[in-house]
PDB file of C-alpha atoms and ligand atoms in Angstrom:
ATOM      1  CA  MET A   1      21.662 -20.253  19.516  1.00  0.00           C
ATOM      2  CA  LYS A   2      19.027 -22.978  19.608  1.00  0.00           C
ATOM      3  CA  VAL A   3      18.048 -24.202  16.150  1.00  0.00           C
ATOM      4  CA  LEU A   4      14.881 -26.256  15.838  1.00  0.00           C
ATOM      5  CA  VAL A   5      14.805 -28.601  12.849  1.00  0.00           C
ATOM      6  CA  ALA A   6      11.064 -29.182  12.527  1.00  0.00           C
ATOM      7  CA  THR A   7      10.251 -31.635   9.769  1.00  0.00           C
ATOM      8  CA  GLN A   8       6.937 -33.450   9.964  1.00  0.00           C
ATOM      9  CA  LYS A   9       8.201 -35.303   6.888  1.00  0.00           C
ATOM     10  CA  PRO A  10      11.747 -36.150   8.004  1.00  0.00           C
ATOM     11  CA  PHE A  11      14.927 -35.511   6.045  1.00  0.00           C
ATOM     12  CA  ALA A  12      17.105 -38.508   5.227  1.00  0.00           C
ATOM     13  CA  ALA A  13      19.317 -39.379   8.226  1.00  0.00           C
ATOM     14  CA  VAL A  14      22.437 -38.394   6.277  1.00  0.00           C
ATOM     15  CA  ALA A  15      21.008 -34.885   5.777  1.00  0.00           C
ATOM     16  CA  VAL A  16      20.125 -34.537   9.476  1.00  0.00           C
ATOM     17  CA  LYS A  17      23.690 -35.550  10.340  1.00  0.00           C
ATOM     18  CA  GLY A  18      25.093 -32.920   7.965  1.00  0.00           C
ATOM     19  CA  ILE A  19      22.777 -30.203   9.306  1.00  0.00           C
ATOM     20  CA  ARG A  20      23.810 -31.035  12.861  1.00  0.00           C
ATOM     21  CA  GLU A  21      27.516 -30.959  11.994  1.00  0.00           C
ATOM     22  CA  ILE A  22      27.322 -27.544  10.312  1.00  0.00           C
ATOM     23  CA  LEU A  23      25.293 -25.937  13.087  1.00  0.00           C
ATOM     24  CA  GLU A  24      27.214 -27.483  15.981  1.00  0.00           C
ATOM     25  CA  ALA A  25      30.572 -26.562  14.431  1.00  0.00           C
ATOM     26  CA  ALA A  26      29.382 -22.947  14.533  1.00  0.00           C
ATOM     27  CA  GLY A  27      28.433 -23.281  18.220  1.00  0.00           C
ATOM     28  CA  HIS A  28      24.675 -23.722  17.801  1.00  0.00           C
ATOM     29  CA  GLU A  29      22.501 -26.259  19.579  1.00  0.00           C
ATOM     30  CA  VAL A  30      20.254 -28.465  17.420  1.00  0.00           C
ATOM     31  CA  VAL A  31      16.843 -29.772  18.465  1.00  0.00           C
ATOM     32  CA  LEU A  32      15.085 -32.222  16.166  1.00  0.00           C
ATOM     33  CA  LEU A  33      11.300 -32.518  15.887  1.00  0.00           C
ATOM     34  CA  GLU A  34      10.207 -35.093  13.306  1.00  0.00           C
ATOM     35  CA  LYS A  35       6.897 -36.791  12.423  1.00  0.00           C
ATOM     36  CA  TYR A  36       4.960 -34.757  14.984  1.00  0.00           C
ATOM     37  CA  ALA A  37       1.230 -35.362  15.186  1.00  0.00           C
ATOM     38  CA  GLU A  38      -0.222 -31.994  16.137  1.00  0.00           C
ATOM     39  CA  GLN A  39       0.454 -28.388  15.283  1.00  0.00           C
ATOM     40  CA  SER A  40       0.622 -27.812  19.056  1.00  0.00           C
ATOM     41  CA  ASP A  41       3.754 -30.027  19.138  1.00  0.00           C
ATOM     42  CA  LEU A  42       5.431 -27.569  16.800  1.00  0.00           C
ATOM     43  CA  GLU A  43       4.269 -24.617  18.898  1.00  0.00           C
ATOM     44  CA  LYS A  44       5.724 -26.203  22.058  1.00  0.00           C
ATOM     45  CA  ALA A  45       9.022 -27.033  20.395  1.00  0.00           C
ATOM     46  CA  ALA A  46       9.339 -23.497  18.986  1.00  0.00           C
ATOM     47  CA  ALA A  47       9.060 -21.903  22.448  1.00  0.00           C
ATOM     48  CA  ASP A  48      12.807 -21.495  23.021  1.00  0.00           C
ATOM     49  CA  ALA A  49      14.048 -21.635  19.410  1.00  0.00           C
ATOM     50  CA  ASP A  50      16.217 -18.818  18.018  1.00  0.00           C
ATOM     51  CA  ALA A  51      16.027 -20.271  14.509  1.00  0.00           C
ATOM     52  CA  MET A  52      14.043 -22.902  12.674  1.00  0.00           C
ATOM     53  CA  ILE A  53      14.648 -25.125   9.683  1.00  0.00           C
ATOM     54  CA  ILE A  54      11.391 -26.410   8.202  1.00  0.00           C
ATOM     55  CA  ARG A  55      10.032 -28.147   5.100  1.00  0.00           C
ATOM     56  CA  SER A  56       6.287 -27.922   4.386  1.00  0.00           C
ATOM     57  CA  ASP A  57       5.720 -27.459   8.118  1.00  0.00           C
ATOM     58  CA  LYS A  58       3.166 -24.760   8.856  1.00  0.00           C
ATOM     59  CA  VAL A  59       4.605 -21.699  10.530  1.00  0.00           C
ATOM     60  CA  THR A  60       1.327 -20.080  11.511  1.00  0.00           C
ATOM     61  CA  PRO A  61       0.765 -16.878  13.533  1.00  0.00           C
ATOM     62  CA  GLU A  62       0.294 -19.234  16.518  1.00  0.00           C
ATOM     63  CA  VAL A  63       3.759 -20.748  16.013  1.00  0.00           C
ATOM     64  CA  ILE A  64       5.278 -17.257  15.699  1.00  0.00           C
ATOM     65  CA  ALA A  65       3.466 -16.097  18.848  1.00  0.00           C
ATOM     66  CA  ALA A  66       4.721 -19.171  20.718  1.00  0.00           C
ATOM     67  CA  ALA A  67       8.349 -18.443  19.767  1.00  0.00           C
ATOM     68  CA  PRO A  68       9.434 -15.159  21.360  1.00  0.00           C
ATOM     69  CA  ARG A  69      13.159 -15.766  20.700  1.00  0.00           C
ATOM     70  CA  LEU A  70      12.738 -16.649  17.034  1.00  0.00           C
ATOM     71  CA  LYS A  71      14.906 -14.581  14.669  1.00  0.00           C
ATOM     72  CA  THR A  72      14.933 -16.587  11.460  1.00  0.00           C
ATOM     73  CA  VAL A  73      12.998 -19.366   9.734  1.00  0.00           C
ATOM     74  CA  VAL A  74      14.638 -21.160   6.834  1.00  0.00           C
ATOM     75  CA  ARG A  75      12.368 -23.179   4.587  1.00  0.00           C
ATOM     76  CA  ALA A  76      14.623 -25.959   3.263  1.00  0.00           C
ATOM     77  CA  GLY A  77      13.042 -25.902  -0.166  1.00  0.00           C
ATOM     78  CA  ALA A  78      11.465 -23.551  -2.652  1.00  0.00           C
ATOM     79  CA  GLY A  79       7.821 -22.788  -1.784  1.00  0.00           C
ATOM     80  CA  TYR A  80       7.169 -20.742   1.362  1.00  0.00           C
ATOM     81  CA  ASP A  81       3.367 -20.589   1.211  1.00  0.00           C
ATOM     82  CA  ASN A  82       3.412 -22.582   4.478  1.00  0.00           C
ATOM     83  CA  VAL A  83       4.916 -19.633   6.376  1.00  0.00           C
ATOM     84  CA  ASP A  84       2.761 -16.727   7.505  1.00  0.00           C
ATOM     85  CA  LEU A  85       5.029 -13.998   6.222  1.00  0.00           C
ATOM     86  CA  ASP A  86       2.985 -11.129   7.678  1.00  0.00           C
ATOM     87  CA  ALA A  87       3.161 -12.598  11.176  1.00  0.00           C
ATOM     88  CA  ALA A  88       6.905 -13.192  10.801  1.00  0.00           C
ATOM     89  CA  THR A  89       7.595  -9.730   9.408  1.00  0.00           C
ATOM     90  CA  ALA A  90       5.600  -8.105  12.207  1.00  0.00           C
ATOM     91  CA  LYS A  91       7.989  -9.723  14.687  1.00  0.00           C
ATOM     92  CA  GLY A  92      11.100  -8.852  12.625  1.00  0.00           C
ATOM     93  CA  ILE A  93      11.721 -12.533  11.826  1.00  0.00           C
ATOM     94  CA  VAL A  94      13.750 -13.135   8.672  1.00  0.00           C
ATOM     95  CA  VAL A  95      12.216 -15.866   6.500  1.00  0.00           C
ATOM     96  CA  MET A  96      14.458 -17.476   3.878  1.00  0.00           C
ATOM     97  CA  ASN A  97      14.180 -20.337   1.394  1.00  0.00           C
ATOM     98  CA  THR A  98      16.848 -22.398  -0.370  1.00  0.00           C
ATOM     99  CA  PRO A  99      15.945 -21.876  -4.034  1.00  0.00           C
ATOM    100  CA  GLY A 100      16.978 -24.530  -6.528  1.00  0.00           C
ATOM    101  CA  GLN A 101      18.379 -26.969  -3.952  1.00  0.00           C
ATOM    102  CA  ASN A 102      15.699 -29.618  -4.404  1.00  0.00           C
ATOM    103  CA  ALA A 103      14.753 -28.701  -7.979  1.00  0.00           C
ATOM    104  CA  ASN A 104      16.286 -31.729  -9.685  1.00  0.00           C
ATOM    105  CA  ALA A 105      14.354 -34.178  -7.516  1.00  0.00           C
ATOM    106  CA  VAL A 106      11.056 -32.478  -8.379  1.00  0.00           C
ATOM    107  CA  ALA A 107      11.963 -32.305 -12.069  1.00  0.00           C
ATOM    108  CA  GLU A 108      12.761 -36.020 -12.157  1.00  0.00           C
ATOM    109  CA  LEU A 109       9.397 -36.780 -10.561  1.00  0.00           C
ATOM    110  CA  ALA A 110       7.550 -34.660 -13.138  1.00  0.00           C
ATOM    111  CA  ILE A 111       9.211 -36.656 -15.942  1.00  0.00           C
ATOM    112  CA  ALA A 112       8.482 -39.928 -14.135  1.00  0.00           C
ATOM    113  CA  MET A 113       4.822 -38.965 -13.786  1.00  0.00           C
ATOM    114  CA  MET A 114       4.536 -38.236 -17.506  1.00  0.00           C
ATOM    115  CA  ILE A 115       5.873 -41.686 -18.357  1.00  0.00           C
ATOM    116  CA  TYR A 116       3.767 -43.339 -15.649  1.00  0.00           C
ATOM    117  CA  MET A 117       0.598 -41.790 -17.066  1.00  0.00           C
ATOM    118  CA  ALA A 118       1.649 -42.476 -20.676  1.00  0.00           C
ATOM    119  CA  ARG A 119       1.995 -46.150 -19.673  1.00  0.00           C
ATOM    120  CA  THR A 120      -1.416 -46.180 -17.933  1.00  0.00           C
ATOM    121  CA  GLN A 121       0.076 -46.447 -14.459  1.00  0.00           C
ATOM    122  CA  PHE A 122       2.204 -49.433 -15.426  1.00  0.00           C
ATOM    123  CA  THR A 123      -0.773 -51.682 -16.121  1.00  0.00           C
ATOM    124  CA  PRO A 124      -0.774 -53.971 -19.178  1.00  0.00           C
ATOM    125  CA  ALA A 125      -3.119 -51.614 -21.083  1.00  0.00           C
ATOM    126  CA  THR A 126      -1.530 -50.222 -24.248  1.00  0.00           C
ATOM    127  CA  GLY A 127       0.096 -46.918 -23.494  1.00  0.00           C
ATOM    128  CA  SER A 128       1.905 -44.283 -25.500  1.00  0.00           C
ATOM    129  CA  GLU A 129       5.391 -42.774 -25.715  1.00  0.00           C
ATOM    130  CA  ILE A 130       6.405 -39.285 -24.717  1.00  0.00           C
ATOM    131  CA  GLN A 131       8.962 -38.936 -27.502  1.00  0.00           C
ATOM    132  CA  GLY A 132       7.650 -36.590 -30.176  1.00  0.00           C
ATOM    133  CA  LYS A 133       4.949 -35.150 -27.894  1.00  0.00           C
ATOM    134  CA  THR A 134       4.752 -31.519 -26.846  1.00  0.00           C
ATOM    135  CA  LEU A 135       5.347 -30.548 -23.233  1.00  0.00           C
ATOM    136  CA  GLY A 136       4.132 -27.184 -21.987  1.00  0.00           C
ATOM    137  CA  ILE A 137       5.940 -25.923 -18.898  1.00  0.00           C
ATOM    138  CA  GLN A 138       4.015 -23.437 -16.779  1.00  0.00           C
ATOM    139  CA  ALA A 139       6.689 -21.335 -15.055  1.00  0.00           C
ATOM    140  CA  PHE A 140      10.277 -21.620 -16.184  1.00  0.00           C
ATOM    141  CA  GLY A 141      12.163 -21.336 -12.890  1.00  0.00           C
ATOM    142  CA  ASN A 142      14.609 -23.751 -11.290  1.00  0.00           C
ATOM    143  CA  VAL A 143      12.307 -26.776 -11.639  1.00  0.00           C
ATOM    144  CA  GLY A 144      10.694 -25.819 -14.950  1.00  0.00           C
ATOM    145  CA  ARG A 145      14.044 -25.368 -16.703  1.00  0.00           C
ATOM    146  CA  LEU A 146      15.296 -28.754 -15.504  1.00  0.00           C
ATOM    147  CA  VAL A 147      12.064 -30.450 -16.616  1.00  0.00           C
ATOM    148  CA  GLY A 148      12.501 -28.820 -20.027  1.00  0.00           C
ATOM    149  CA  ALA A 149      16.091 -30.000 -20.458  1.00  0.00           C
ATOM    150  CA  LYS A 150      15.238 -33.567 -19.448  1.00  0.00           C
ATOM    151  CA  ALA A 151      12.147 -33.646 -21.685  1.00  0.00           C
ATOM    152  CA  LYS A 152      14.179 -32.439 -24.662  1.00  0.00           C
ATOM    153  CA  ALA A 153      16.699 -35.194 -24.052  1.00  0.00           C
ATOM    154  CA  LEU A 154      13.774 -37.642 -24.219  1.00  0.00           C
ATOM    155  CA  GLY A 155      12.755 -36.284 -27.616  1.00  0.00           C
ATOM    156  CA  MET A 156       9.882 -34.043 -26.573  1.00  0.00           C
ATOM    157  CA  LYS A 157       9.094 -30.658 -28.032  1.00  0.00           C
ATOM    158  CA  VAL A 158       9.227 -28.167 -25.171  1.00  0.00           C
ATOM    159  CA  LYS A 159       7.270 -24.944 -24.825  1.00  0.00           C
ATOM    160  CA  ALA A 160       7.183 -22.705 -21.766  1.00  0.00           C
ATOM    161  CA  ILE A 161       5.674 -19.599 -20.284  1.00  0.00           C
ATOM    162  CA  ASP A 162       6.641 -17.564 -17.248  1.00  0.00           C
ATOM    163  CA  PRO A 163       5.039 -14.300 -16.133  1.00  0.00           C
ATOM    164  CA  PHE A 164       8.422 -13.075 -14.861  1.00  0.00           C
ATOM    165  CA  LEU A 165      10.522 -14.000 -17.889  1.00  0.00           C
ATOM    166  CA  PRO A 166      10.546 -12.413 -21.342  1.00  0.00           C
ATOM    167  CA  ALA A 167      10.226 -14.741 -24.338  1.00  0.00           C
ATOM    168  CA  GLN A 168      13.902 -14.260 -25.150  1.00  0.00           C
ATOM    169  CA  LYS A 169      15.002 -15.674 -21.785  1.00  0.00           C
ATOM    170  CA  ILE A 170      12.739 -18.682 -22.265  1.00  0.00           C
ATOM    171  CA  ALA A 171      14.268 -19.298 -25.689  1.00  0.00           C
ATOM    172  CA  GLU A 172      17.758 -18.954 -24.190  1.00  0.00           C
ATOM    173  CA  GLY A 173      16.719 -21.567 -21.619  1.00  0.00           C
ATOM    174  CA  GLY A 174      16.008 -24.003 -24.450  1.00  0.00           C
ATOM    175  CA  ALA A 175      12.205 -23.834 -24.748  1.00  0.00           C
ATOM    176  CA  GLU A 176       9.916 -22.349 -27.339  1.00  0.00           C
ATOM    177  CA  PRO A 177       8.081 -19.416 -25.708  1.00  0.00           C
ATOM    178  CA  ALA A 178       4.315 -20.020 -25.668  1.00  0.00           C
ATOM    179  CA  LYS A 179       2.269 -17.067 -26.930  1.00  0.00           C
ATOM    180  CA  ASP A 180       0.169 -17.089 -23.765  1.00  0.00           C
ATOM    181  CA  LEU A 181      -1.269 -19.535 -21.228  1.00  0.00           C
ATOM    182  CA  ASP A 182      -4.061 -20.563 -23.616  1.00  0.00           C
ATOM    183  CA  ASP A 183      -1.469 -21.424 -26.252  1.00  0.00           C
ATOM    184  CA  LEU A 184       0.553 -23.470 -23.722  1.00  0.00           C
ATOM    185  CA  TYR A 185      -2.495 -25.540 -22.794  1.00  0.00           C
ATOM    186  CA  ALA A 186      -3.901 -25.741 -26.336  1.00  0.00           C
ATOM    187  CA  THR A 187      -0.666 -27.207 -27.699  1.00  0.00           C
ATOM    188  CA  GLY A 188       0.554 -29.289 -24.748  1.00  0.00           C
ATOM    189  CA  ASP A 189       0.104 -33.037 -24.920  1.00  0.00           C
ATOM    190  CA  TYR A 190       1.475 -32.672 -21.413  1.00  0.00           C
ATOM    191  CA  VAL A 191       1.472 -29.555 -19.282  1.00  0.00           C
ATOM    192  CA  SER A 192       3.685 -29.532 -16.194  1.00  0.00           C
ATOM    193  CA  ILE A 193       2.902 -26.943 -13.531  1.00  0.00           C
ATOM    194  CA  HIS A 194       5.721 -25.211 -11.636  1.00  0.00           C
ATOM    195  CA  ILE A 195       4.065 -22.121 -10.204  1.00  0.00           C
ATOM    196  CA  PRO A 196       3.989 -21.190  -6.515  1.00  0.00           C
ATOM    197  CA  ALA A 197       0.737 -20.907  -4.562  1.00  0.00           C
ATOM    198  CA  THR A 198       0.033 -17.181  -4.288  1.00  0.00           C
ATOM    199  CA  PRO A 199      -3.207 -15.164  -4.166  1.00  0.00           C
ATOM    200  CA  GLN A 200      -2.816 -14.725  -7.952  1.00  0.00           C
ATOM    201  CA  THR A 201      -2.291 -18.419  -8.760  1.00  0.00           C
ATOM    202  CA  ILE A 202      -4.613 -20.163  -6.281  1.00  0.00           C
ATOM    203  CA  HIS A 203      -7.463 -21.951  -8.165  1.00  0.00           C
ATOM    204  CA  SER A 204      -6.132 -20.453 -11.412  1.00  0.00           C
ATOM    205  CA  ILE A 205      -6.010 -23.754 -13.359  1.00  0.00           C
ATOM    206  CA  GLY A 206      -9.357 -25.343 -14.015  1.00  0.00           C
ATOM    207  CA  TYR A 207     -12.055 -26.147 -16.524  1.00  0.00           C
ATOM    208  CA  ASP A 208     -11.285 -23.521 -19.181  1.00  0.00           C
ATOM    209  CA  LEU A 209      -7.581 -24.316 -19.514  1.00  0.00           C
ATOM    210  CA  LEU A 210      -8.090 -28.081 -19.315  1.00  0.00           C
ATOM    211  CA  MET A 211     -10.754 -28.013 -22.027  1.00  0.00           C
ATOM    212  CA  LYS A 212      -8.246 -26.332 -24.356  1.00  0.00           C
ATOM    213  CA  MET A 213      -5.809 -29.257 -24.134  1.00  0.00           C
ATOM    214  CA  PRO A 214      -5.377 -31.512 -27.181  1.00  0.00           C
ATOM    215  CA  LYS A 215      -6.898 -34.997 -27.361  1.00  0.00           C
ATOM    216  CA  GLY A 216      -5.318 -37.437 -24.936  1.00  0.00           C
ATOM    217  CA  ALA A 217      -3.529 -34.722 -22.939  1.00  0.00           C
ATOM    218  CA  THR A 218      -2.231 -35.049 -19.368  1.00  0.00           C
ATOM    219  CA  LEU A 219      -1.830 -32.364 -16.722  1.00  0.00           C
ATOM    220  CA  ILE A 220       1.053 -32.945 -14.301  1.00  0.00           C
ATOM    221  CA  ASN A 221       1.068 -31.064 -11.003  1.00  0.00           C
ATOM    222  CA  THR A 222       4.170 -31.288  -8.824  1.00  0.00           C
ATOM    223  CA  ALA A 223       3.621 -27.737  -7.550  1.00  0.00           C
ATOM    224  CA  ARG A 224       0.758 -27.114  -5.107  1.00  0.00           C
ATOM    225  CA  LYS A 225      -2.770 -28.551  -4.928  1.00  0.00           C
ATOM    226  CA  GLU A 226      -4.146 -25.062  -4.234  1.00  0.00           C
ATOM    227  CA  VAL A 227      -3.383 -23.819  -7.752  1.00  0.00           C
ATOM    228  CA  ILE A 228      -6.023 -26.196  -9.140  1.00  0.00           C
ATOM    229  CA  ASP A 229      -9.726 -25.398  -9.214  1.00  0.00           C
ATOM    230  CA  GLU A 230     -10.763 -28.912  -8.232  1.00  0.00           C
ATOM    231  CA  ALA A 231     -14.417 -28.601  -9.269  1.00  0.00           C
ATOM    232  CA  GLY A 232     -13.246 -27.397 -12.694  1.00  0.00           C
ATOM    233  CA  LEU A 233     -10.794 -30.282 -12.958  1.00  0.00           C
ATOM    234  CA  GLU A 234     -13.541 -32.787 -12.140  1.00  0.00           C
ATOM    235  CA  LYS A 235     -15.902 -31.238 -14.675  1.00  0.00           C
ATOM    236  CA  ALA A 236     -13.265 -31.285 -17.412  1.00  0.00           C
ATOM    237  CA  LEU A 237     -12.371 -34.928 -16.689  1.00  0.00           C
ATOM    238  CA  GLU A 238     -16.075 -35.727 -16.824  1.00  0.00           C
ATOM    239  CA  GLU A 239     -16.639 -34.059 -20.196  1.00  0.00           C
ATOM    240  CA  ARG A 240     -13.350 -35.142 -21.753  1.00  0.00           C
ATOM    241  CA  PRO A 241     -12.778 -38.895 -21.246  1.00  0.00           C
ATOM    242  CA  ASP A 242      -9.403 -38.514 -22.970  1.00  0.00           C
ATOM    243  CA  LEU A 243      -7.873 -36.173 -20.345  1.00  0.00           C
ATOM    244  CA  LYS A 244      -5.647 -37.326 -17.452  1.00  0.00           C
ATOM    245  CA  TYR A 245      -4.350 -35.751 -14.270  1.00  0.00           C
ATOM    246  CA  ALA A 246      -1.334 -36.715 -12.158  1.00  0.00           C
ATOM    247  CA  ALA A 247      -0.306 -34.892  -9.014  1.00  0.00           C
ATOM    248  CA  ASP A 248       2.311 -35.000  -6.281  1.00  0.00           C
ATOM    249  CA  VAL A 249      -0.081 -32.925  -4.233  1.00  0.00           C
ATOM    250  CA  ALA A 250      -3.317 -34.890  -3.952  1.00  0.00           C
ATOM    251  CA  PRO A 251      -6.489 -32.905  -4.562  1.00  0.00           C
ATOM    252  CA  ASP A 252      -9.047 -32.820  -1.748  1.00  0.00           C
ATOM    253  CA  ASN A 253     -11.508 -34.608  -4.049  1.00  0.00           C
ATOM    254  CA  LEU A 254      -9.021 -37.395  -4.921  1.00  0.00           C
ATOM    255  CA  ALA A 255     -11.238 -40.266  -3.734  1.00  0.00           C
ATOM    256  CA  ALA A 256     -14.142 -39.046  -5.881  1.00  0.00           C
ATOM    257  CA  LEU A 257     -11.857 -38.473  -8.880  1.00  0.00           C
ATOM    258  CA  GLN A 258     -10.296 -41.928  -8.647  1.00  0.00           C
ATOM    259  CA  GLU A 259     -13.664 -43.591  -8.238  1.00  0.00           C
ATOM    260  CA  LYS A 260     -15.049 -41.817 -11.286  1.00  0.00           C
ATOM    261  CA  PHE A 261     -11.996 -41.760 -13.532  1.00  0.00           C
ATOM    262  CA  GLY A 262      -9.831 -44.737 -12.433  1.00  0.00           C
ATOM    263  CA  LEU A 263      -6.419 -44.840 -14.049  1.00  0.00           C
ATOM    264  CA  ARG A 264      -6.883 -41.392 -15.592  1.00  0.00           C
ATOM    265  CA  VAL A 265      -6.108 -39.859 -12.203  1.00  0.00           C
ATOM    266  CA  PHE A 266      -3.058 -40.442 -10.038  1.00  0.00           C
ATOM    267  CA  ALA A 267      -1.730 -38.810  -6.883  1.00  0.00           C
ATOM    268  CA  THR A 268       1.156 -39.693  -4.580  1.00  0.00           C
ATOM    269  CA  PRO A 269       0.037 -40.601  -1.045  1.00  0.00           C
ATOM    270  CA  LYS A 270       2.300 -37.894   0.416  1.00  0.00           C
ATOM    271  CA  LYS A 271       4.181 -35.080  -1.343  1.00  0.00           C
ATOM    272  CA  MET A 272       7.411 -36.733  -2.430  1.00  0.00           C
ATOM    273  CA  GLY A 273       8.860 -34.486  -5.167  1.00  0.00           C
ATOM    274  CA  ALA A 274      11.769 -33.383  -2.991  1.00  0.00           C
ATOM    275  CA  GLN A 275      12.027 -36.665  -1.121  1.00  0.00           C
ATOM    276  CA  THR A 276      15.425 -37.891  -2.282  1.00  0.00           C
ATOM    277  CA  SER A 277      18.499 -38.071  -0.106  1.00  0.00           C
ATOM    278  CA  GLU A 278      20.278 -35.786  -2.586  1.00  0.00           C
ATOM    279  CA  ALA A 279      17.587 -33.103  -2.343  1.00  0.00           C
ATOM    280  CA  ASN A 280      17.414 -33.494   1.457  1.00  0.00           C
ATOM    281  CA  ILE A 281      21.173 -33.008   1.662  1.00  0.00           C
ATOM    282  CA  ASN A 282      21.227 -30.073  -0.764  1.00  0.00           C
ATOM    283  CA  ALA A 283      18.325 -28.184   0.814  1.00  0.00           C
ATOM    284  CA  GLY A 284      19.013 -29.171   4.437  1.00  0.00           C
ATOM    285  CA  LEU A 285      22.692 -28.300   4.402  1.00  0.00           C
ATOM    286  CA  ALA A 286      22.037 -25.061   2.524  1.00  0.00           C
ATOM    287  CA  ALA A 287      19.505 -24.123   5.213  1.00  0.00           C
ATOM    288  CA  ALA A 288      22.028 -24.872   7.973  1.00  0.00           C
ATOM    289  CA  ARG A 289      24.717 -22.784   6.233  1.00  0.00           C
ATOM    290  CA  GLN A 290      22.262 -19.911   5.771  1.00  0.00           C
ATOM    291  CA  ILE A 291      21.504 -19.931   9.502  1.00  0.00           C
ATOM    292  CA  VAL A 292      25.213 -19.905  10.373  1.00  0.00           C
ATOM    293  CA  ALA A 293      25.797 -16.973   7.988  1.00  0.00           C
ATOM    294  CA  PHE A 294      22.765 -15.124   9.327  1.00  0.00           C
ATOM    295  CA  PHE A 295      23.981 -15.259  12.925  1.00  0.00           C
ATOM    296  CA  GLU A 296      27.639 -14.678  11.982  1.00  0.00           C
ATOM    297  CA  SER A 297      27.293 -11.739   9.630  1.00  0.00           C
ATOM    298  CA  GLY A 298      23.604 -10.908   9.257  1.00  0.00           C
ATOM    299  CA  ASP A 299      23.527 -12.524   5.802  1.00  0.00           C
ATOM    300  CA  LYS A 300      19.930 -12.338   4.502  1.00  0.00           C
ATOM    301  CA  ARG A 301      20.598 -13.182   0.871  1.00  0.00           C
ATOM    302  CA  PHE A 302      17.659 -15.550   0.505  1.00  0.00           C
ATOM    303  CA  GLN A 303      15.166 -13.543   2.537  1.00  0.00           C
ATOM    304  CA  VAL A 304      11.633 -13.776   1.107  1.00  0.00           C
ATOM    305  CA  ASN A 305       9.808 -11.367   3.452  1.00  0.00           C
ATOM    306  CA  LYS A 306      11.553  -8.114   2.495  1.00  0.00           C
TER     307      LYS A 306
HETATM  308  C1  LIG B 401       9.312 -27.177  -2.149  1.00  0.00           C
HETATM  309  O1  LIG B 401       8.549 -26.207  -2.181  1.00  0.00           O
HETATM  310  O2  LIG B 401      10.541 -27.060  -1.984  1.00  0.00           O
HETATM  311  C2  LIG B 401       8.765 -28.556  -2.426  1.00  0.00           C
HETATM  312  O3  LIG B 401       7.398 -28.534  -2.544  1.00  0.00           O
HETATM  313  C3  LIG B 401       9.226 -29.602  -1.424  1.00  0.00           C
HETATM  314  O4  LIG B 401       8.505 -29.596  -0.221  1.00  0.00           O
HETATM  315  P1  LIG B 401       8.906 -30.591   0.965  1.00  0.00           P
HETATM  316  O5  LIG B 401      10.195 -30.107   1.565  1.00  0.00           O
HETATM  317  O6  LIG B 401       7.773 -30.536   1.931  1.00  0.00           O
HETATM  318  O7  LIG B 401       9.083 -31.954   0.398  1.00  0.00           O
END
């Protein structure tokens, strides 16, 4: 089978080598498409692919239509909002992710961002310490739990909420269950977001929640830019000169925010939460193994479009 590894943001070379070895050992052919400029490049490359490994690459209805042989798409990572699931399902294409494989890299970045903002973006201005502060974790999945454990080790008080987890499970995971989302924001000196982008979560975090945060609070977003109501964020930053925002997923209004609010706002130039060689190896090799198992035995364990 022909497996297209389509990564606009490339994996580390060591991960590409590992992916190739796994797939070729199972008799598959690997085609690599990295750093492509246009969506049409992806459509062309997908034309004779039986399987695809992607990252945040956009698998649109056009890509699906251009790929008549496609049987499976594996998102080497957690979030699959970049794949048009309806279009894939309509063609019987199995879409999978590799949950948890890059979680530690994202969790480390969330912690790093808290410290970076506490230390006013590493400028000489007097900063603060995160020890003793309260961290609210919005969604206690693979990333959220790791952020919680690391924050506790740094002396933070950790609270969490997750719509899919009862309070008891959150407590077992080492965090104090927040009463509700308002409570999480009202008590979090830091709130770290780990929710996926879904119709329910898109634009769900904005003015009202931000205005509940305690004095000097910081919102950390290593999830998706779409979950933020950007106009609400701007308004809250305007009215509350003590609030800060740091994101691994730059808001569309970043230039305006940075001009108005300076060091209170930070965003990475390109999403880099999962951009470590360890995470590339974990997620990339898991994706390759899932493709081998899918073609060998029909294994669909990580299918997300059931
Ligand atoms: C994910 O959903 O796994 C992360 O956002 C990482 O995305 P990336 O593979 O594009 O870095």
